[in-house]
Amino acid sequence: MFISEMLSSLRRTDGSVDPLRLALSLLVALTVFVPAIGIGLQTALAVPYPLLLLTGLVGASYTVVVWYKGELVVGSAVAVVILSMFNAEVPLTRPAALYPGNVVGDVVLVQVPLALLTCLILWKGTSRSMLVAPTLTFGAFTVWSLVSALLGAGPNTAIALSFALYLSFGVATLVTFSWVVRDGQLPFRTLLIIFVGSVMAHVGVAIAQLLNQGTFGLTRLGEGADAIIATATVPLVGEVGFGTFVSGFTGMSFHLANLIVLMVPMFIALAYRTFGFRLSLGVFVLVAFGLVRATTTDAGRGGLMVAVVGFTLFVAWAYFDVIKQHARAPASKHLVKPVFGWVGAILASIPLLVYPSSATSQSSHTKVENPVKGNPSNGGVGGETTRLDVLLEQLSSMSIPFFDLSNLGVRVQQYLVGFDLFFQYPLFGIGGMNYVLMANEYGVPSRPGADLPYPIHNIYITVLVETGFIGFAFYTLTIGLVMLYGLRLLRDPATDRLLVAGVMGGLLGSLGFAFWDIFQLYSVVGFIPFWLLAGGLVGEYLRVQPSSSVSTS
């Protein structure tokens, strides 16, 4: 559907640059041309770094085209949307491999057009009009993370400063996409089409990886680890491996799952608005649900459920009066029939989401040590059994049908250590990315084959621990304000409320996913897509209610 709309843009003959045309060209180049030619050069001619060379060639050609057409702003914005989903990184320093995500020592491809877009908007002198509540609070969070880096209790100030610098890319994303949508450079609907089309391209690559039962060796372009985590018995096929290799070019299967969580409600909204309901579109939703299952993330499955339920509630809130007025009107049957089609497609997809695998119903058997041994605040000393010991023992025997709880004990251990650190340093925290440097002191084991332990798999606790209560307040207030703007848009007929509901449903699902994971904060592929959609929502709000752009309301 969205690919066909992009193709229709190729027929334009007025000489202008159409964002959909740019998006389609860049997507085809990066997901078809670069992988195909790169594999050939890599295997036949042994050319060093062929993917980097080809990606650079594509980027240079794209830049020349948008510069020649005089559309650097639109071209940069389109490039940010597409490249935000590619985990094409260049580790500049050794710490880049030690720390999780892209916070320390990495330059990720998307940061290049994002920096250019930010400079262009600053050069146009329009940044002051973007000083609205969400951008101000996100900016305040970034500034506070800098204060936390300097005054926090963590052992490595330089790493914490890197985290503050990394957050500035999130602020830049929120501000720039608020502006391009508000100014009409990249209309709200066009932004969503490009976003959905980009995720669909990665879904196509992930299907090829699933059929191949492994990656294609394109790690420089963003393929993830080639690991099978679980297997499932598929009728007429047999044993099929699920794992981190089902990633597209996002770097890891969990990243792809998060993008699908963001995309599904928008896909349904755009499809309904354009076609009503078609069986082929319903089948794609079925495939998307099945791929989330193949990524082996239970948090992602939960996030997708939250996204769909949230989308449904947002639509009901937006159109309550319309539904009440036309529910029994014969003329409204043509509107209701597609709704039943989409409800049927979602209901048919749920069994795929809970399809059993070899990891299904595993208990939290992973042995975890008492994370605060000998700490009086834990309720016991020495070798005495404490309430924490009892809790961890209970967790070790828990199981839930259709879900894998093998990491639950580790998660709880992370949370307990995190809260203990927060209660010790509630104001400034310990500095960004410093939890992994302090967790070993609590007996938290290092990651397999690494020097440092896993980060806290919960972005909210992570922000609370590493930036203190004030940083946490700024961060959650920013999210709350973005969602508040969305709720206001849902009651405003000047915008397409169905598309707004789709964005809000996706954001809500990703926020639910983030309750059990960390990459939505630490990894560019999880971080930038969320904030560019949030920026689009803020920009649409400012477009239909322009008086809001002159204050912090």
XYZ file of C-alpha atoms in Angstrom:
553
model
C 0.000 0.000 0.000
C 2.542 2.588 1.103
C 5.118 1.357 -1.381
C 2.525 1.845 -4.147
C 1.867 5.383 -2.924
C 5.601 6.036 -3.028
C 5.736 4.605 -6.565
C 2.916 6.890 -7.677
C 5.058 9.862 -6.656
C 7.567 8.894 -9.361
C 5.096 10.083 -11.996
C 5.397 13.710 -10.902
C 6.788 15.894 -13.679
C 6.747 19.370 -12.103
C 10.438 19.127 -11.144
C 9.777 19.420 -7.426
C 11.207 17.037 -4.884
C 8.583 14.741 -3.463
C 9.486 13.315 -0.015
C 7.960 9.942 -0.901
C 10.082 9.735 -4.034
C 13.219 10.473 -2.031
C 12.230 7.927 0.591
C 11.561 5.174 -1.929
C 14.858 5.806 -3.719
C 16.869 5.702 -0.496
C 15.025 2.626 0.820
C 15.571 0.654 -2.385
C 19.233 1.628 -2.456
C 19.890 0.616 1.163
C 17.773 -2.542 1.385
C 18.263 -3.942 -2.151
C 21.180 -2.362 -4.028
C 23.742 -2.117 -1.207
C 23.151 -5.644 0.223
C 23.088 -7.369 -3.175
C 26.170 -5.652 -4.605
C 27.930 -5.713 -1.240
C 27.615 -9.480 -0.881
C 28.964 -9.916 -4.413
C 31.978 -7.681 -3.807
C 32.619 -9.302 -0.458
C 32.622 -12.850 -1.755
C 33.872 -12.549 -5.342
C 36.367 -9.686 -5.286
C 37.275 -9.544 -1.600
C 36.919 -5.734 -1.614
C 37.596 -4.387 1.908
C 34.616 -2.805 3.664
C 32.327 -3.041 0.605
C 29.205 -2.154 2.565
C 30.786 0.998 3.966
C 31.942 2.028 0.494
C 28.568 1.376 -1.115
C 26.666 3.068 1.704
C 28.935 6.090 1.352
C 28.307 6.146 -2.402
C 24.542 6.032 -1.867
C 24.748 8.780 0.746
C 26.879 11.010 -1.472
C 24.555 10.524 -4.461
C 21.494 11.259 -2.344
C 23.087 14.414 -0.931
C 23.987 15.691 -4.407
C 20.407 15.189 -5.613
C 18.735 17.020 -2.714
C 21.347 19.804 -2.841
C 20.862 20.241 -6.593
C 17.082 20.432 -6.109
C 17.514 22.947 -3.266
C 15.653 20.703 -0.787
C 18.250 19.987 1.867
C 15.746 20.329 4.719
C 13.243 17.855 3.277
C 15.995 15.524 2.091
C 17.702 15.539 5.485
C 14.406 14.871 7.300
C 13.606 11.929 5.013
C 17.119 10.551 5.526
C 16.765 10.789 9.313
C 13.515 8.789 9.266
C 15.002 6.018 7.130
C 18.502 5.875 8.608
C 17.194 5.933 12.194
C 16.256 2.278 11.673
C 19.689 1.152 10.443
C 22.182 0.149 13.116
C 25.054 1.076 10.803
C 27.635 2.247 13.321
C 31.340 3.084 13.326
C 32.880 2.305 16.744
C 35.487 5.020 17.220
C 36.967 3.912 20.539
C 37.460 0.694 22.474
C 34.812 1.600 25.113
C 32.204 1.476 22.335
C 32.401 -2.307 22.458
C 32.320 -2.427 26.264
C 29.206 -0.385 26.914
C 25.669 -1.258 25.800
C 23.957 0.667 23.015
C 25.416 3.634 21.166
C 26.075 6.025 24.043
C 29.865 5.713 24.236
C 32.272 6.033 21.309
C 29.854 5.286 18.442
C 28.943 7.328 15.397
C 25.715 5.973 13.890
C 24.775 6.786 10.301
C 21.592 8.669 11.216
C 23.527 11.224 13.252
C 24.986 12.730 10.047
C 21.697 13.904 8.438
C 20.293 14.746 11.884
C 23.224 17.098 12.554
C 22.756 18.658 9.099
C 19.002 19.093 9.625
C 19.598 20.732 13.012
C 22.129 23.164 11.545
C 19.788 24.071 8.682
C 16.914 24.860 11.045
C 19.171 26.895 13.334
C 20.471 28.773 10.274
C 16.894 29.608 9.251
C 16.441 31.229 12.672
C 13.229 29.373 13.477
C 14.368 27.559 16.595
C 12.908 30.129 19.021
C 9.382 29.388 17.840
C 9.926 25.752 18.872
C 10.369 26.598 22.553
C 7.244 24.779 23.670
C 6.725 22.714 26.785
C 7.948 19.270 25.552
C 11.098 20.645 23.925
C 11.885 22.753 26.987
C 11.473 19.879 29.428
C 13.502 17.505 27.246
C 16.192 20.162 27.000
C 16.073 20.551 30.770
C 16.481 16.788 31.165
C 19.572 16.885 28.961
C 21.048 19.805 30.903
C 20.319 18.034 34.189
C 22.056 14.897 32.902
C 25.101 17.120 32.371
C 24.823 18.368 35.972
C 24.435 14.768 37.116
C 27.567 13.812 35.207
C 29.564 16.490 37.040
C 28.029 16.160 40.513
C 26.738 12.576 40.562
C 28.285 9.784 42.578
C 29.320 7.598 39.646
C 32.950 6.591 39.125
C 33.308 7.785 35.506
C 32.442 11.394 34.695
C 33.569 11.107 31.068
C 31.095 8.295 30.370
C 28.295 10.293 32.008
C 29.189 13.296 29.844
C 28.951 11.051 26.789
C 25.424 10.160 27.876
C 24.493 13.858 28.115
C 25.896 14.444 24.619
C 23.971 11.443 23.329
C 20.719 12.853 24.773
C 21.252 16.053 22.784
C 20.503 14.048 19.632
C 17.108 13.205 21.104
C 16.423 16.891 21.767
C 17.525 17.726 18.219
C 15.169 15.067 16.850
C 12.178 16.325 18.850
C 12.807 19.961 17.868
C 13.572 19.401 14.189
C 10.627 17.118 13.489
C 8.303 19.412 15.395
C 9.433 22.164 13.034
C 9.341 20.276 9.711
C 5.812 19.030 10.420
C 4.520 22.347 11.758
C 6.028 24.253 8.830
C 4.649 21.803 6.256
C 8.090 20.802 4.984
C 7.212 17.193 5.809
C 3.448 16.866 6.379
C 2.280 14.665 9.235
C 0.718 12.029 6.978
C 3.775 11.919 4.726
C 6.019 11.412 7.764
C 3.910 8.428 8.840
C 3.912 6.903 5.350
C 7.709 7.099 5.185
C 8.033 5.668 8.693
C 5.668 2.768 8.003
C 7.258 2.072 4.608
C 10.708 1.988 6.189
C 9.633 -0.525 8.837
C 8.007 -2.634 6.117
C 11.355 -2.748 4.288
C 13.040 -4.139 7.413
C 10.172 -6.596 7.825
C 10.922 -7.846 4.313
C 14.595 -8.337 5.183
C 13.611 -10.074 8.431
C 11.391 -12.503 6.528
C 14.382 -13.373 4.322
C 16.511 -13.883 7.449
C 13.855 -16.123 8.976
C 13.668 -18.214 5.811
C 17.464 -18.348 5.719
C 17.536 -19.265 9.437
C 20.367 -16.815 9.926
C 21.878 -13.513 8.867
C 23.628 -12.765 5.579
C 26.806 -11.383 7.120
C 25.860 -7.735 6.564
C 26.762 -6.509 10.035
C 28.208 -3.226 8.729
C 24.761 -2.373 7.399
C 23.056 -3.287 10.670
C 22.387 -7.020 10.813
C 22.331 -8.411 14.354
C 23.918 -11.362 16.081
C 23.390 -14.671 14.300
C 21.887 -16.506 17.278
C 18.961 -18.922 17.555
C 17.371 -18.522 21.003
C 14.424 -20.916 20.697
C 12.731 -23.219 18.223
C 9.101 -23.772 17.319
C 7.309 -26.525 15.454
C 5.463 -25.028 12.469
C 2.873 -27.176 10.654
C 4.015 -28.395 7.215
C 7.471 -26.912 7.849
C 8.897 -28.529 10.968
C 11.349 -26.983 13.435
C 11.981 -23.284 12.856
C 14.535 -21.265 14.785
C 13.663 -17.970 16.440
C 16.263 -15.525 17.689
C 18.218 -12.305 17.480
C 19.003 -12.860 13.787
C 15.407 -11.850 12.874
C 16.378 -8.191 12.888
C 16.299 -6.645 9.441
C 19.129 -4.090 9.524
C 18.152 -2.756 12.962
C 21.018 -4.408 14.852
C 18.976 -6.827 16.968
C 15.638 -8.596 16.854
C 14.346 -6.605 19.837
C 14.954 -3.368 17.902
C 12.860 -4.687 15.022
C 10.115 -5.730 17.439
C 10.016 -2.202 18.858
C 9.715 -0.688 15.371
C 6.853 -3.080 14.585
C 5.152 -2.067 17.846
C 5.420 1.586 16.763
C 4.327 0.821 13.207
C 1.292 -1.497 13.508
C -1.265 1.056 14.798
C -0.105 3.599 12.195
C -0.272 0.972 9.467
C -3.872 0.138 10.388
C -4.840 3.832 10.570
C -3.276 4.660 7.196
C -4.695 1.531 5.573
C -8.210 2.223 6.853
C -8.029 5.837 5.767
C -6.816 4.887 2.274
C -8.530 1.577 1.456
C -10.884 0.696 4.297
C -9.899 -2.952 4.610
C -8.226 -5.359 2.223
C -7.304 -8.961 2.890
C -3.708 -8.457 1.766
C -3.274 -5.666 4.324
C -4.745 -7.858 7.033
C -2.256 -10.587 6.083
C 0.600 -8.120 6.559
C -0.578 -7.448 10.130
C -0.608 -11.229 10.623
C 2.993 -11.386 9.378
C 4.033 -8.479 11.632
C 2.610 -10.208 14.716
C 4.346 -13.440 13.727
C 7.693 -11.663 13.316
C 7.428 -10.128 16.773
C 7.006 -13.680 18.066
C 10.076 -14.771 16.092
C 12.189 -12.023 17.681
C 11.864 -13.890 21.034
C 11.082 -10.795 23.094
C 8.251 -11.258 25.569
C 8.407 -7.549 26.388
C 7.884 -6.826 22.699
C 4.838 -9.071 22.588
C 3.415 -7.262 25.584
C 4.244 -3.912 24.011
C 2.387 -4.859 20.826
C -0.694 -5.791 22.850
C -0.492 -2.451 24.669
C -0.128 -0.634 21.328
C -3.226 -2.253 19.818
C -5.365 -1.774 22.936
C -4.145 1.808 23.313
C -4.891 2.539 19.651
C -8.416 1.192 20.096
C -9.033 3.362 23.162
C -7.598 6.459 21.481
C -9.837 5.944 18.448
C -12.853 5.538 20.743
C -11.909 8.757 22.553
C -11.413 10.652 19.291
C -14.632 9.552 17.624
C -16.928 8.922 20.583
C -19.427 11.572 19.527
C -19.353 10.429 15.912
C -19.787 6.775 16.879
C -22.675 7.645 19.177
C -24.386 9.760 16.517
C -24.028 7.392 13.547
C -23.973 3.947 15.175
C -27.443 3.068 13.922
C -27.467 5.094 10.737
C -27.722 2.910 7.599
C -25.404 5.285 5.744
C -22.562 4.478 8.117
C -22.418 0.774 7.277
C -19.662 1.378 4.695
C -17.543 2.794 7.527
C -18.292 0.008 9.985
C -17.596 -2.934 7.670
C -13.827 -2.257 7.361
C -13.628 -1.938 11.140
C -14.816 -5.522 11.531
C -12.222 -6.570 8.960
C -9.385 -5.046 11.014
C -10.741 -6.447 14.260
C -10.804 -9.874 12.629
C -7.223 -9.465 11.375
C -5.984 -8.543 14.860
C -7.868 -11.391 16.537
C -6.459 -13.812 13.967
C -2.954 -12.497 14.690
C -3.037 -12.987 18.462
C -2.497 -16.789 18.292
C 0.758 -16.122 16.420
C 1.848 -13.738 19.155
C 1.488 -16.452 21.820
C 2.621 -19.348 19.617
C 4.584 -21.796 21.822
C 8.322 -22.315 21.402
C 11.004 -24.296 23.192
C 11.365 -21.406 25.681
C 7.659 -21.095 26.448
C 6.628 -21.346 30.113
C 10.205 -21.580 31.352
C 10.488 -20.550 34.966
C 12.822 -17.920 36.316
C 15.470 -20.545 36.935
C 18.454 -18.235 36.450
C 20.377 -18.166 39.712
C 20.808 -14.665 41.082
C 22.835 -13.637 44.029
C 21.556 -11.435 46.808
C 22.295 -8.000 45.311
C 22.786 -6.207 48.622
C 24.613 -8.758 50.724
C 25.258 -7.595 54.250
C 23.382 -4.320 53.698
C 21.293 -3.544 56.787
C 18.611 -1.936 54.654
C 17.908 -5.341 53.213
C 16.521 -6.624 56.491
C 19.286 -9.038 57.474
C 23.003 -9.479 57.996
C 25.573 -12.179 57.634
C 24.180 -15.520 56.599
C 20.642 -14.918 57.850
C 17.774 -15.522 55.468
C 16.165 -12.226 54.463
C 12.909 -11.241 52.829
C 14.887 -10.682 49.632
C 16.192 -14.259 49.732
C 12.626 -15.512 50.046
C 11.478 -13.306 47.166
C 14.244 -14.501 44.847
C 13.515 -18.110 45.768
C 9.829 -17.601 44.903
C 10.765 -16.007 41.599
C 12.947 -18.992 40.717
C 9.885 -21.251 40.614
C 7.463 -18.906 38.807
C 6.107 -19.672 35.358
C 3.455 -18.090 33.136
C 1.864 -19.883 30.155
C 3.077 -18.664 26.715
C 5.922 -16.591 28.222
C 9.579 -17.178 29.057
C 10.490 -16.031 32.582
C 14.066 -17.276 32.557
C 15.388 -13.724 32.940
C 12.889 -12.480 35.513
C 15.175 -13.098 38.474
C 17.979 -11.136 36.796
C 15.590 -8.271 36.071
C 14.424 -8.111 39.684
C 18.047 -8.126 40.814
C 18.757 -5.146 38.549
C 15.754 -3.250 39.899
C 16.694 -3.869 43.529
C 20.262 -2.705 42.979
C 18.947 0.319 41.105
C 16.581 1.363 43.865
C 19.300 0.900 46.461
C 21.559 3.264 44.470
C 18.728 5.770 44.039
C 17.994 5.900 47.765
C 21.668 6.606 48.370
C 21.959 9.325 45.690
C 18.428 10.652 45.065
C 19.264 14.183 43.863
C 22.025 13.924 41.254
C 22.031 10.175 40.746
C 25.187 8.382 39.685
C 25.569 9.807 36.172
C 24.491 8.378 32.840
C 25.710 4.875 31.972
C 27.392 4.523 35.378
C 25.120 1.766 36.696
C 27.097 -0.850 34.771
C 30.260 0.430 36.488
C 28.801 0.141 39.995
C 26.653 -2.997 39.783
C 29.617 -5.351 40.244
C 30.035 -3.956 43.755
C 26.651 -5.520 44.563
C 27.616 -8.937 43.290
C 25.873 -8.540 39.927
C 27.746 -10.786 37.467
C 29.190 -9.497 34.202
C 27.617 -10.267 30.859
C 28.909 -13.466 29.243
C 32.176 -12.622 27.499
C 32.147 -9.013 28.739
C 33.740 -7.014 31.528
C 30.552 -5.223 32.582
C 27.107 -6.446 33.701
C 23.863 -5.853 31.848
C 22.248 -2.428 32.308
C 18.936 -2.129 34.131
C 16.295 -3.387 31.726
C 13.804 -0.638 32.529
C 14.331 2.855 31.148
C 12.350 4.527 33.939
C 14.389 3.028 36.761
C 17.550 3.699 34.748
C 16.729 7.397 34.400
C 15.819 7.579 38.089
C 19.070 5.933 39.190
C 21.443 7.677 36.798
C 20.015 11.226 36.768
C 18.211 11.370 40.121
C 14.658 12.380 40.891
C 14.874 15.740 39.086
C 16.104 14.132 35.870
C 13.382 11.506 36.143
C 10.764 14.240 36.619
C 11.922 16.137 33.502
C 12.006 12.961 31.406
C 8.581 11.656 32.383
C 7.096 15.152 32.142
C 8.321 15.372 28.546
C 6.617 12.094 27.678
C 3.460 13.179 29.494
C 3.335 16.499 27.625
C 3.750 14.799 24.243
C 0.867 12.460 25.056
C -1.194 15.410 26.340
C -0.720 17.192 23.019
C -1.860 14.011 21.324
C -4.980 13.773 23.493
C -5.855 17.352 22.596
C -5.406 16.556 18.905
C -7.763 13.590 19.234
C -10.615 16.011 19.889
C -9.621 18.482 17.153
C -11.308 17.926 13.755
C -8.653 20.115 12.077
C -6.303 17.121 11.999
C -6.638 13.491 10.941
C -7.491 12.077 14.343
C -7.224 8.458 13.197
C -3.555 8.976 12.273
C -2.944 10.743 15.580
C -4.450 7.750 17.399
C -2.126 5.471 15.412
C 0.962 7.406 16.489
C -0.166 7.542 20.106
C -0.929 3.826 20.160
C 2.553 3.060 18.837
C 4.250 5.387 21.329
C 2.271 3.871 24.204
C 3.234 0.355 23.131
C 6.914 1.310 22.936
C 6.717 2.885 26.405
C 5.236 -0.367 27.705
C 7.996 -2.339 25.984
C 10.552 -0.041 27.665
C 9.320 -1.076 31.101
C 11.201 -4.354 30.558
C 14.068 -3.219 28.325
C 16.697 -0.502 27.912
C 17.496 0.006 24.212
C 14.720 2.621 23.845
C 17.097 4.822 25.846
C 20.608 3.563 25.062
C 20.349 2.500 21.391
C 19.858 4.943 18.527
C 17.517 2.536 16.704
C 15.183 2.589 19.704
C 15.784 6.187 20.774
C 15.578 8.298 17.602
C 12.436 6.705 15.998
C 10.461 7.278 19.203
C 11.392 10.955 19.433
C 10.907 11.718 15.745
C 7.330 10.407 16.009
C 6.892 12.422 19.200
C 8.231 15.453 17.316
C 5.765 14.815 14.504
C 2.928 14.749 17.030
C 4.078 18.017 18.621
C 4.505 19.605 15.183
C 0.993 18.622 14.139
C -0.352 20.081 17.381
C 1.465 23.358 16.712
C 0.182 23.403 13.134
C -3.482 23.160 14.084
C -3.099 25.251 17.246
C -0.395 27.782 16.262
C -0.918 29.987 19.345
C 0.760 27.263 21.412
C 4.125 27.915 19.731
C 4.656 31.289 21.372
C 4.645 30.022 24.925
C 5.314 26.928 26.954
C 1.675 25.918 27.098
